[in-house]
CSV table of C-alpha atoms in Angstrom, one decimal:
chain,number,residue,atom,x,y,z
A,1,UNK,CA,15.4,-10.0,-2.0
A,2,UNK,CA,15.4,-6.4,-0.5
A,3,UNK,CA,13.2,-3.6,-1.8
A,4,UNK,CA,16.3,-2.2,-3.6
A,5,UNK,CA,16.6,-5.5,-5.5
A,6,UNK,CA,13.0,-5.7,-6.5
A,7,UNK,CA,12.9,-2.1,-7.5
A,8,UNK,CA,15.7,-2.9,-9.9
A,9,UNK,CA,13.8,-5.8,-11.3
A,10,UNK,CA,10.9,-3.4,-11.8
A,11,UNK,CA,13.0,-1.3,-14.1
A,12,UNK,CA,14.4,1.2,-11.6
A,13,UNK,CA,17.9,1.9,-10.5
A,14,UNK,CA,18.3,3.4,-7.0
A,15,UNK,CA,21.2,5.8,-7.0
A,16,UNK,CA,22.2,7.8,-3.9
A,17,UNK,CA,24.1,11.0,-4.6
A,18,UNK,CA,25.9,13.0,-1.9
A,19,UNK,CA,25.8,16.7,-2.3
A,20,UNK,CA,26.3,19.5,0.2
A,21,UNK,CA,22.6,19.2,1.0
A,22,UNK,CA,23.0,15.6,2.0
A,23,UNK,CA,21.8,12.4,0.3
A,24,UNK,CA,19.4,12.5,-2.6
A,25,UNK,CA,17.5,9.7,-4.3
A,26,UNK,CA,17.1,9.3,-8.0
A,27,UNK,CA,14.8,6.7,-9.7
A,28,UNK,CA,16.1,6.0,-13.2
A,29,UNK,CA,15.2,3.3,-15.7
A,30,UNK,CA,17.8,0.6,-16.0
A,31,UNK,CA,18.8,-1.0,-19.3
A,32,UNK,CA,20.9,-3.9,-18.0
A,33,UNK,CA,21.0,-6.0,-14.9
A,34,UNK,CA,23.6,-4.7,-12.5
A,35,UNK,CA,24.2,-4.4,-8.7
A,36,UNK,CA,23.7,-0.7,-8.6
A,37,UNK,CA,20.4,-1.0,-6.7
A,38,UNK,CA,22.3,-2.7,-3.9
A,39,UNK,CA,24.6,0.2,-3.4
A,40,UNK,CA,22.3,2.0,-1.1
A,41,UNK,CA,23.9,0.3,1.9
A,42,UNK,CA,27.0,-1.3,0.3
A,43,UNK,CA,30.0,-0.9,2.6
A,44,UNK,CA,27.8,0.2,5.5
A,45,UNK,CA,28.8,-1.3,8.8
A,46,UNK,CA,26.7,-4.3,9.8
A,47,UNK,CA,25.6,-5.2,6.3
A,48,UNK,CA,26.1,-9.0,7.0
A,49,UNK,CA,23.7,-8.8,9.9
A,50,UNK,CA,20.9,-7.5,7.7
A,51,UNK,CA,21.5,-9.5,4.5
A,52,UNK,CA,21.8,-13.0,5.9
A,53,UNK,CA,18.7,-15.2,5.9
A,54,UNK,CA,19.5,-16.9,9.2
A,55,UNK,CA,18.0,-15.4,12.4
A,56,UNK,CA,20.8,-14.3,14.7
A,57,UNK,CA,20.8,-15.7,18.2
A,58,UNK,CA,21.6,-13.5,21.2
A,59,UNK,CA,22.2,-14.7,24.7
A,60,UNK,CA,22.3,-12.1,27.5
A,61,UNK,CA,23.9,-12.6,30.9
A,62,UNK,CA,23.1,-10.2,33.7
A,63,UNK,CA,24.6,-10.4,37.2
A,64,UNK,CA,22.0,-10.4,39.9
A,65,UNK,CA,22.7,-6.8,41.1
A,66,UNK,CA,22.3,-5.6,37.5
A,67,UNK,CA,19.0,-7.5,37.1
A,68,UNK,CA,17.8,-5.8,40.3
A,69,UNK,CA,18.9,-2.4,39.0
A,70,UNK,CA,16.8,-2.9,35.8
A,71,UNK,CA,13.8,-3.6,37.9
A,72,UNK,CA,14.3,-0.4,39.9
A,73,UNK,CA,15.4,1.9,37.1
A,74,UNK,CA,14.7,0.3,33.7
A,75,UNK,CA,16.1,3.1,31.6
A,76,UNK,CA,19.6,3.2,33.2
A,77,UNK,CA,22.4,1.3,31.5
A,78,UNK,CA,23.9,-1.7,33.4
A,79,UNK,CA,26.7,-4.0,32.3
A,80,UNK,CA,26.0,-7.3,30.7
A,81,UNK,CA,27.7,-10.1,28.7
A,82,UNK,CA,26.4,-10.9,25.3
A,83,UNK,CA,27.0,-14.2,23.5
A,84,UNK,CA,26.3,-14.6,19.8
A,85,UNK,CA,27.8,-16.6,16.9
A,86,UNK,CA,30.3,-18.2,19.3
A,87,UNK,CA,31.6,-14.8,20.5
A,88,UNK,CA,31.4,-13.2,23.9
A,89,UNK,CA,31.0,-9.4,24.2
A,90,UNK,CA,31.7,-8.2,27.7
A,91,UNK,CA,30.7,-5.0,29.5
A,92,UNK,CA,27.9,-4.3,27.0
A,93,UNK,CA,25.5,-1.6,28.2
A,94,UNK,CA,21.9,-2.7,28.3
A,95,UNK,CA,18.7,-0.9,29.4
A,96,UNK,CA,15.0,-1.5,28.8
A,97,UNK,CA,13.0,0.4,26.1
A,98,UNK,CA,9.5,0.8,25.0
A,99,UNK,CA,6.6,3.3,25.2
A,100,UNK,CA,3.2,3.1,26.9
A,101,UNK,CA,1.9,0.3,24.7
A,102,UNK,CA,5.1,-1.7,24.3
A,103,UNK,CA,7.0,-1.4,27.5
A,104,UNK,CA,7.5,-4.6,29.5
A,105,UNK,CA,9.5,-5.2,32.6
A,106,UNK,CA,12.7,-7.2,32.8
A,107,UNK,CA,10.9,-10.3,34.1
A,108,UNK,CA,8.5,-10.3,31.2
A,109,UNK,CA,9.5,-9.9,27.5
A,110,UNK,CA,11.3,-6.5,27.7
A,111,UNK,CA,12.3,-4.3,24.8
A,112,UNK,CA,16.1,-3.8,25.0
A,113,UNK,CA,18.8,-1.5,23.9
A,114,UNK,CA,22.3,-3.0,23.6
A,115,UNK,CA,25.2,-0.5,23.5
A,116,UNK,CA,28.4,-2.4,22.8
A,117,UNK,CA,30.6,0.6,23.2
A,118,UNK,CA,29.0,2.1,26.3
A,119,UNK,CA,31.6,0.8,28.7
A,120,UNK,CA,34.1,-0.4,26.1
A,121,UNK,CA,34.5,2.3,23.4
A,122,UNK,CA,36.2,0.0,20.9
A,123,UNK,CA,33.7,-2.9,21.0
A,124,UNK,CA,31.2,-3.5,18.2
A,125,UNK,CA,28.7,-6.1,17.2
A,126,UNK,CA,28.9,-6.9,13.5
A,127,UNK,CA,30.6,-3.5,13.2
A,128,UNK,CA,27.7,-1.8,14.9
A,129,UNK,CA,28.0,0.2,18.2
A,130,UNK,CA,24.3,-0.1,19.2
A,131,UNK,CA,21.3,-2.2,18.4
A,132,UNK,CA,17.7,-2.3,19.6
A,133,UNK,CA,15.7,-5.5,20.3
A,134,UNK,CA,12.0,-4.6,20.0
A,135,UNK,CA,9.6,-7.1,21.6
A,136,UNK,CA,7.0,-6.3,18.9
A,137,UNK,CA,4.0,-6.7,21.3
A,138,UNK,CA,2.0,-4.3,19.2
A,139,UNK,CA,2.9,-6.1,15.9
A,140,UNK,CA,2.3,-9.8,16.2
A,141,UNK,CA,3.6,-10.2,12.6
A,142,UNK,CA,7.1,-8.9,13.5
A,143,UNK,CA,7.1,-7.4,9.9
A,144,UNK,CA,5.9,-3.8,9.9
A,145,UNK,CA,9.1,-2.2,11.1
A,146,UNK,CA,11.2,-4.0,8.5
A,147,UNK,CA,8.8,-3.3,5.6
A,148,UNK,CA,8.5,0.4,6.6
A,149,UNK,CA,12.2,1.0,7.0
A,150,UNK,CA,12.9,-0.5,3.6
A,151,UNK,CA,10.3,1.6,2.0
A,152,UNK,CA,11.7,4.8,3.5
A,153,UNK,CA,15.2,3.9,2.4
A,154,UNK,CA,14.0,3.0,-1.1
A,155,UNK,CA,12.4,6.4,-1.3
A,156,UNK,CA,15.6,8.2,-0.1
A,157,UNK,CA,14.9,8.9,3.5
A,158,UNK,CA,17.4,7.6,6.1
A,159,UNK,CA,16.0,4.8,8.2
A,160,UNK,CA,17.6,2.1,10.4
A,161,UNK,CA,18.0,-1.4,8.9
A,162,UNK,CA,15.9,-4.2,10.5
A,163,UNK,CA,16.2,-7.9,10.9
A,164,UNK,CA,15.2,-10.5,13.6
A,165,UNK,CA,16.8,-12.2,16.6
A,166,UNK,CA,16.1,-15.0,19.0
A,167,UNK,CA,16.9,-13.8,22.5
A,168,UNK,CA,17.7,-15.5,25.8
A,169,UNK,CA,18.3,-13.8,29.1
A,170,UNK,CA,19.9,-15.6,32.0
A,171,UNK,CA,18.9,-18.9,30.6
A,172,UNK,CA,15.3,-17.8,30.0
A,173,UNK,CA,14.1,-17.9,26.4
A,174,UNK,CA,12.5,-14.6,25.5
A,175,UNK,CA,11.6,-15.6,21.9
A,176,UNK,CA,11.6,-13.7,18.7
A,177,UNK,CA,12.5,-10.0,18.5
A,178,UNK,CA,12.8,-7.3,15.9
A,179,UNK,CA,16.5,-6.4,15.7
A,180,UNK,CA,17.0,-2.7,14.6
A,181,UNK,CA,20.2,-0.8,14.2
A,182,UNK,CA,20.8,2.1,16.5
A,183,UNK,CA,20.9,5.7,15.4
A,184,UNK,CA,24.6,6.4,16.0
A,185,UNK,CA,27.2,8.7,14.5
A,186,UNK,CA,28.2,5.9,12.2
A,187,UNK,CA,24.6,5.6,10.9
A,188,UNK,CA,24.4,9.4,10.3
A,189,UNK,CA,27.8,9.6,8.6
A,190,UNK,CA,26.6,7.2,5.9
A,191,UNK,CA,23.6,9.4,5.0
A,192,UNK,CA,25.1,12.8,5.6
A,193,UNK,CA,28.4,14.4,4.7
A,194,UNK,CA,28.8,15.0,8.5
A,195,UNK,CA,27.4,12.7,11.1
A,196,UNK,CA,28.4,14.7,14.1
A,197,UNK,CA,25.3,16.9,14.3
A,198,UNK,CA,22.7,16.8,17.0
A,199,UNK,CA,20.1,14.1,17.0
A,200,UNK,CA,16.9,14.6,19.1
A,201,UNK,CA,13.7,13.0,20.2
A,202,UNK,CA,10.6,14.7,21.6
A,203,UNK,CA,10.8,14.6,25.4
A,204,UNK,CA,7.0,14.4,26.2
A,205,UNK,CA,5.2,13.7,22.9
A,206,UNK,CA,5.6,17.3,21.8
A,207,UNK,CA,6.0,18.8,18.4
A,208,UNK,CA,9.0,20.6,17.1
A,209,UNK,CA,8.0,23.7,19.2
A,210,UNK,CA,8.5,21.7,22.4
A,211,UNK,CA,11.6,20.7,24.3
A,212,UNK,CA,13.7,18.0,22.8
A,213,UNK,CA,16.0,15.4,24.4
A,214,UNK,CA,19.4,15.3,22.8
A,215,UNK,CA,20.5,11.8,21.9
A,216,UNK,CA,23.7,12.6,20.0
A,217,UNK,CA,25.8,15.6,19.3
A,218,UNK,CA,28.0,18.2,21.0
A,219,UNK,CA,26.0,21.4,20.7
A,220,UNK,CA,23.0,21.2,23.0
A,221,UNK,CA,21.8,24.8,22.7
A,222,UNK,CA,22.0,25.3,18.9
A,223,UNK,CA,19.5,22.6,18.1
A,224,UNK,CA,16.8,24.1,20.3
A,225,UNK,CA,17.3,27.5,18.7
A,226,UNK,CA,16.9,25.9,15.2
A,227,UNK,CA,13.7,24.2,16.3
A,228,UNK,CA,12.3,27.5,17.5
A,229,UNK,CA,13.2,29.0,14.1
A,230,UNK,CA,11.5,26.0,12.4
A,231,UNK,CA,8.3,26.4,14.4
A,232,UNK,CA,8.3,30.1,13.8
A,233,UNK,CA,8.6,29.5,10.1
A,234,UNK,CA,5.8,27.0,10.2
A,235,UNK,CA,3.5,29.5,11.8
A,236,UNK,CA,4.3,32.3,9.4
A,237,UNK,CA,1.0,33.7,8.1
A,238,UNK,CA,2.3,35.0,4.8
A,239,UNK,CA,2.3,31.8,2.7
A,240,UNK,CA,5.0,33.0,0.3
A,241,UNK,CA,7.2,34.1,3.1
A,242,UNK,CA,6.5,30.9,5.0
A,243,UNK,CA,7.7,28.8,2.1
A,244,UNK,CA,10.9,30.8,2.0
A,245,UNK,CA,11.5,30.5,5.7
A,246,UNK,CA,10.8,26.8,5.7
A,247,UNK,CA,13.3,26.2,2.9
A,248,UNK,CA,15.9,28.0,5.1
A,249,UNK,CA,15.4,25.8,8.1
A,250,UNK,CA,14.0,22.4,6.8
A,251,UNK,CA,15.4,19.8,4.5
A,252,UNK,CA,12.3,20.4,2.4
A,253,UNK,CA,12.9,17.8,-0.3
A,254,UNK,CA,13.4,14.9,2.0
A,255,UNK,CA,10.7,16.1,4.3
A,256,UNK,CA,8.2,16.0,1.5
A,257,UNK,CA,9.3,12.4,0.7
A,258,UNK,CA,9.0,11.6,4.4
A,259,UNK,CA,5.4,12.9,4.5
A,260,UNK,CA,4.5,10.9,1.4
A,261,UNK,CA,5.9,7.6,2.7
A,262,UNK,CA,4.3,8.0,6.1
A,263,UNK,CA,0.9,8.6,4.5
A,264,UNK,CA,1.4,5.9,1.9
A,265,UNK,CA,2.1,3.3,4.6
A,266,UNK,CA,-0.7,4.5,6.9
A,267,UNK,CA,1.8,5.3,9.7
A,268,UNK,CA,-1.1,6.2,12.0
A,269,UNK,CA,1.3,6.6,14.9
A,270,UNK,CA,3.9,8.7,13.1
A,271,UNK,CA,4.6,12.4,12.9
A,272,UNK,CA,2.3,13.5,10.1
A,273,UNK,CA,-1.0,12.0,11.3
A,274,UNK,CA,-0.3,11.6,15.1
A,275,UNK,CA,2.5,14.0,15.9
A,276,UNK,CA,4.4,11.0,17.4
A,277,UNK,CA,7.3,8.7,16.7
A,278,UNK,CA,10.0,10.8,15.0
A,279,UNK,CA,13.6,11.9,15.4
A,280,UNK,CA,15.2,15.2,14.4
A,281,UNK,CA,18.7,15.5,12.9
A,282,UNK,CA,20.4,18.9,12.8
A,283,UNK,CA,22.7,18.7,9.8
A,284,UNK,CA,25.8,20.8,10.7
A,285,UNK,CA,26.7,21.0,7.0
A,286,UNK,CA,23.5,22.5,5.7
A,287,UNK,CA,22.2,24.0,9.0
A,288,UNK,CA,18.8,22.4,8.2
A,289,UNK,CA,16.6,20.0,10.1
A,290,UNK,CA,15.5,16.5,8.8
A,291,UNK,CA,12.8,14.3,10.4
A,292,UNK,CA,13.6,10.6,10.6
A,293,UNK,CA,10.9,7.9,10.9
A,294,UNK,CA,10.5,5.9,14.1
A,295,UNK,CA,8.2,3.4,15.7
A,296,UNK,CA,6.8,1.8,12.6
A,297,UNK,CA,5.2,-1.3,14.2
A,298,UNK,CA,1.6,-0.3,13.2
A,299,UNK,CA,1.4,0.2,9.4
A,300,UNK,CA,-1.2,-0.3,6.7
A,301,UNK,CA,-4.0,-0.5,9.3
A,302,UNK,CA,-6.3,2.1,7.6
A,303,UNK,CA,-6.5,1.3,3.9
A,304,UNK,CA,-8.8,4.3,3.2
A,305,UNK,CA,-6.5,6.9,4.8
A,306,UNK,CA,-6.7,9.9,2.5
A,307,UNK,CA,-3.5,10.6,0.5
A,308,UNK,CA,-3.9,14.2,1.6
A,309,UNK,CA,-5.1,13.8,5.2
A,310,UNK,CA,-5.4,16.3,8.0
A,311,UNK,CA,-1.9,16.6,9.3
A,312,UNK,CA,-1.4,16.7,13.1
A,313,UNK,CA,2.3,17.5,12.8
A,314,UNK,CA,2.9,21.3,12.8
A,315,UNK,CA,5.5,21.2,10.0
A,316,UNK,CA,3.6,18.8,7.8
A,317,UNK,CA,0.4,20.8,8.1
A,318,UNK,CA,2.4,24.0,7.4
A,319,UNK,CA,4.0,22.7,4.3
A,320,UNK,CA,0.8,21.5,2.8
A,321,UNK,CA,-0.9,24.9,3.4
A,322,UNK,CA,1.5,26.6,1.0
A,323,UNK,CA,0.7,26.3,-2.8
A,324,UNK,CA,4.3,25.2,-3.6
A,325,UNK,CA,4.5,22.7,-0.8
A,326,UNK,CA,1.1,21.1,-1.7
A,327,UNK,CA,2.1,20.9,-5.4
A,328,UNK,CA,5.5,19.2,-4.6
A,329,UNK,CA,3.8,16.8,-2.1
A,330,UNK,CA,1.2,15.7,-4.7
A,331,UNK,CA,3.9,15.2,-7.4
A,332,UNK,CA,6.2,13.3,-5.0
A,333,UNK,CA,3.4,11.1,-3.7
A,334,UNK,CA,2.4,10.1,-7.3
A,335,UNK,CA,6.0,9.4,-8.3
A,336,UNK,CA,6.7,7.3,-5.2
A,337,UNK,CA,3.4,5.4,-5.6
A,338,UNK,CA,4.4,4.5,-9.1
A,339,UNK,CA,8.1,3.9,-8.6
A,340,UNK,CA,8.4,2.4,-5.1
A,341,UNK,CA,5.0,1.2,-3.8
A,342,UNK,CA,4.3,-2.0,-5.6
A,343,UNK,CA,1.9,-4.1,-3.5
A,344,UNK,CA,2.6,-7.5,-5.1
A,345,UNK,CA,6.4,-7.1,-4.6
A,346,UNK,CA,5.9,-5.9,-1.1
A,347,UNK,CA,3.8,-9.0,-0.5
A,348,UNK,CA,6.6,-11.1,-2.0
A,349,UNK,CA,9.0,-9.4,0.4
A,350,UNK,CA,6.7,-10.3,3.3
A,351,UNK,CA,6.8,-13.9,2.1
A,352,UNK,CA,10.6,-13.9,1.9
A,353,UNK,CA,11.0,-12.6,5.4
A,354,UNK,CA,8.6,-15.1,6.8
A,355,UNK,CA,10.3,-17.9,4.9
A,356,UNK,CA,13.6,-16.8,6.5
A,357,UNK,CA,12.0,-17.1,10.0
A,358,UNK,CA,10.7,-20.6,9.5
A,359,UNK,CA,13.8,-22.7,10.2
A,360,UNK,CA,14.4,-20.9,13.6
A,361,UNK,CA,10.9,-21.1,15.0
A,362,UNK,CA,8.7,-23.9,16.5
A,363,UNK,CA,5.7,-24.8,14.4
A,364,UNK,CA,3.3,-23.1,16.7
A,365,UNK,CA,5.2,-19.9,16.7
A,366,UNK,CA,5.7,-19.9,13.0
A,367,UNK,CA,2.0,-20.7,12.3
A,368,UNK,CA,1.0,-17.6,14.3
A,369,UNK,CA,3.4,-15.3,12.5
A,370,UNK,CA,2.3,-16.8,9.1
A,371,UNK,CA,-1.3,-16.0,9.9
A,372,UNK,CA,-0.4,-12.4,10.9
A,373,UNK,CA,1.8,-12.1,7.7
A,374,UNK,CA,-1.3,-12.9,5.7
A,375,UNK,CA,-3.1,-10.0,7.3
A,376,UNK,CA,-0.2,-7.7,6.5
A,377,UNK,CA,-0.2,-8.8,2.9
A,378,UNK,CA,-3.9,-8.2,2.6
A,379,UNK,CA,-3.6,-4.7,4.1
A,380,UNK,CA,-0.9,-3.8,1.7
A,381,UNK,CA,-2.9,-5.0,-1.3
A,382,UNK,CA,-6.0,-3.1,0.0
A,383,UNK,CA,-3.9,0.1,0.5
A,384,UNK,CA,-2.7,-0.1,-3.1
A,385,UNK,CA,-6.2,-0.5,-4.5
A,386,UNK,CA,-7.5,2.3,-2.3
A,387,UNK,CA,-4.8,4.7,-3.3
A,388,UNK,CA,-5.3,3.9,-7.0
A,389,UNK,CA,-8.9,4.9,-6.6
A,390,UNK,CA,-8.0,8.0,-4.7
A,391,UNK,CA,-5.4,9.1,-7.2
A,392,UNK,CA,-7.6,8.6,-10.2
A,393,UNK,CA,-10.3,10.9,-8.9
A,394,UNK,CA,-10.3,14.5,-10.2
A,395,UNK,CA,-9.7,17.3,-7.8
A,396,UNK,CA,-13.0,18.3,-6.3
A,397,UNK,CA,-14.5,21.6,-7.3
A,398,UNK,CA,-14.9,24.3,-4.6
A,399,UNK,CA,-18.1,23.9,-2.6
A,400,UNK,CA,-21.2,25.4,-4.2
A,401,UNK,CA,-23.0,27.7,-1.8
A,402,UNK,CA,-26.6,28.6,-2.2
A,403,UNK,CA,-27.9,31.5,-0.1
A,404,UNK,CA,-24.7,31.3,1.8
A,405,UNK,CA,-25.1,27.6,2.8
A,406,UNK,CA,-23.4,24.5,1.5
A,407,UNK,CA,-24.1,20.9,2.7
A,408,UNK,CA,-21.2,18.6,3.2
A,409,UNK,CA,-21.3,15.0,1.8
A,410,UNK,CA,-19.1,12.1,1.2
A,411,UNK,CA,-18.6,11.3,4.9
A,412,UNK,CA,-16.4,8.3,5.7
A,413,UNK,CA,-15.8,6.3,8.8
A,414,UNK,CA,-12.4,6.5,10.4
A,415,UNK,CA,-11.2,4.1,13.2
A,416,UNK,CA,-14.5,2.3,13.7
A,417,UNK,CA,-14.8,1.5,17.4
A,418,UNK,CA,-14.4,-2.1,18.5
A,419,UNK,CA,-17.7,-3.2,19.9
A,420,UNK,CA,-19.4,0.0,18.8
A,421,UNK,CA,-21.0,1.0,15.6
A,422,UNK,CA,-21.1,3.9,13.0
A,423,UNK,CA,-24.0,4.3,10.7
A,424,UNK,CA,-25.9,6.9,8.6
A,425,UNK,CA,-29.5,7.0,9.9
A,426,UNK,CA,-32.5,9.3,10.1
A,427,UNK,CA,-33.3,11.1,13.3
A,428,UNK,CA,-36.8,11.5,14.9
A,429,UNK,CA,-37.3,14.6,12.8
A,430,UNK,CA,-36.7,12.7,9.6
A,431,UNK,CA,-33.4,14.4,8.9
A,432,UNK,CA,-30.4,12.2,7.9
A,433,UNK,CA,-27.5,12.2,10.3
A,434,UNK,CA,-24.3,10.5,11.2
A,435,UNK,CA,-24.5,8.3,14.2
A,436,UNK,CA,-21.7,6.7,16.3
A,437,UNK,CA,-21.7,4.5,19.4
A,438,UNK,CA,-18.4,4.1,21.2
A,439,UNK,CA,-16.9,3.7,24.6
A,440,UNK,CA,-15.7,6.5,26.9
A,441,UNK,CA,-12.4,6.8,25.0
A,442,UNK,CA,-12.2,6.4,21.2
A,443,UNK,CA,-10.4,7.8,18.2
A,444,UNK,CA,-13.4,7.0,15.9
A,445,UNK,CA,-14.8,9.9,13.8
A,446,UNK,CA,-16.7,10.7,10.7
A,447,UNK,CA,-14.7,12.7,8.2
A,448,UNK,CA,-15.0,14.4,4.8
A,449,UNK,CA,-13.0,16.8,2.8
A,450,UNK,CA,-14.1,19.9,1.0
A,451,UNK,CA,-12.4,22.5,-1.1
A,452,UNK,CA,-13.1,26.1,-0.2
A,453,UNK,CA,-12.2,29.4,-1.8
A,454,UNK,CA,-10.3,31.8,0.3
A,455,UNK,CA,-12.5,33.4,2.9
A,456,UNK,CA,-14.0,33.0,6.3
A,457,UNK,CA,-16.5,30.2,7.0
A,458,UNK,CA,-18.6,28.9,9.9
A,459,UNK,CA,-19.2,25.2,10.4
A,460,UNK,CA,-22.5,24.2,11.9
A,461,UNK,CA,-23.9,20.9,13.0
A,462,UNK,CA,-26.7,19.6,15.2
A,463,UNK,CA,-26.2,17.1,18.0
């Protein structure tokens, strides 16, 4: 059962509507059982690959010179032959993929991109031109990417579909992989009236104000100009004017949903919280930018992440600084938490995916994934409980200053360091303080939130 199916069982119908502005999502109560909830990807190429319960098997054959080429230049496409379901796909482009934490060499368990039309334009795999095989070294459950992408799509944000594959290369079993559809023009055409716009990724971990690498599209300069306009709008100091300028350059409605789902799922390595793992699509129909989710292999790890956290991403931070943007985000977050994020049904979905994997894995492999799946289920349940508590609290009153001074309270631990400690303790002078012991590099911190009236403030602390 997909998220679309269980949302329907919960009393919601997912209806995607195409307008000039793109694809919108509507959550409406359903009165009768129907298949309307399944229409979000009905007729989309590759549907069979992502709806079958069986794990697809993929055998990759590389000639020796191409294997050597991948050792020397892992990102360059080489030719391969792919065998799957009794079919042979020849001259398939393959290169290695992965970032700092997940990249593995070709002689290890590499992440792979398979481009079936790279050297043979008419060739497709289950009607798909490109797929990715993620080694999931940072997600031993092999589940986060699939759960995350289904949540984004259920909320109305385009996201690639995800399944699993057992992979072999030149007779060497590589094991289980997360199979993810590629961001191609076919993918974009399903979610937008026009799929021939420019698709970008940040080149060096930068924000929208930095240089972008073009992945798709035919107008390399126009996108960079739009990103400059988006960054300028985000930095507009007049908040009313900023809102107007952002609306002119950004697909605001879907970006607000994008923010809400990233925060709801604790996507700690995504755009909002970490200014990382995102793609940008320049819609040629609306002339607006949409951010797409990416790299969702580390979700739900911080159950107490505030529902209105400090945003590292320039555009996310800019939107929440405007009164209208903040109001729309709060309303959208509450609506999605009620209508889409159901922890028990998410846990059931985890169970279903794991059950589908069982027949294809050895007992030792399956037992390991089953244990990791239990951790994922527990994290989802804890996240729901924490968000219920957060959303039930009244908005804090502005800080009360006496003689021009206000003390901050309500400090919480974030990213507690492994092998270290964080504690509230009294110093030698008898004054309470926040203590932290960590290694030379850590993301650990003490954090609190305070509401301030408009003005200028000075923050002071003692070390």
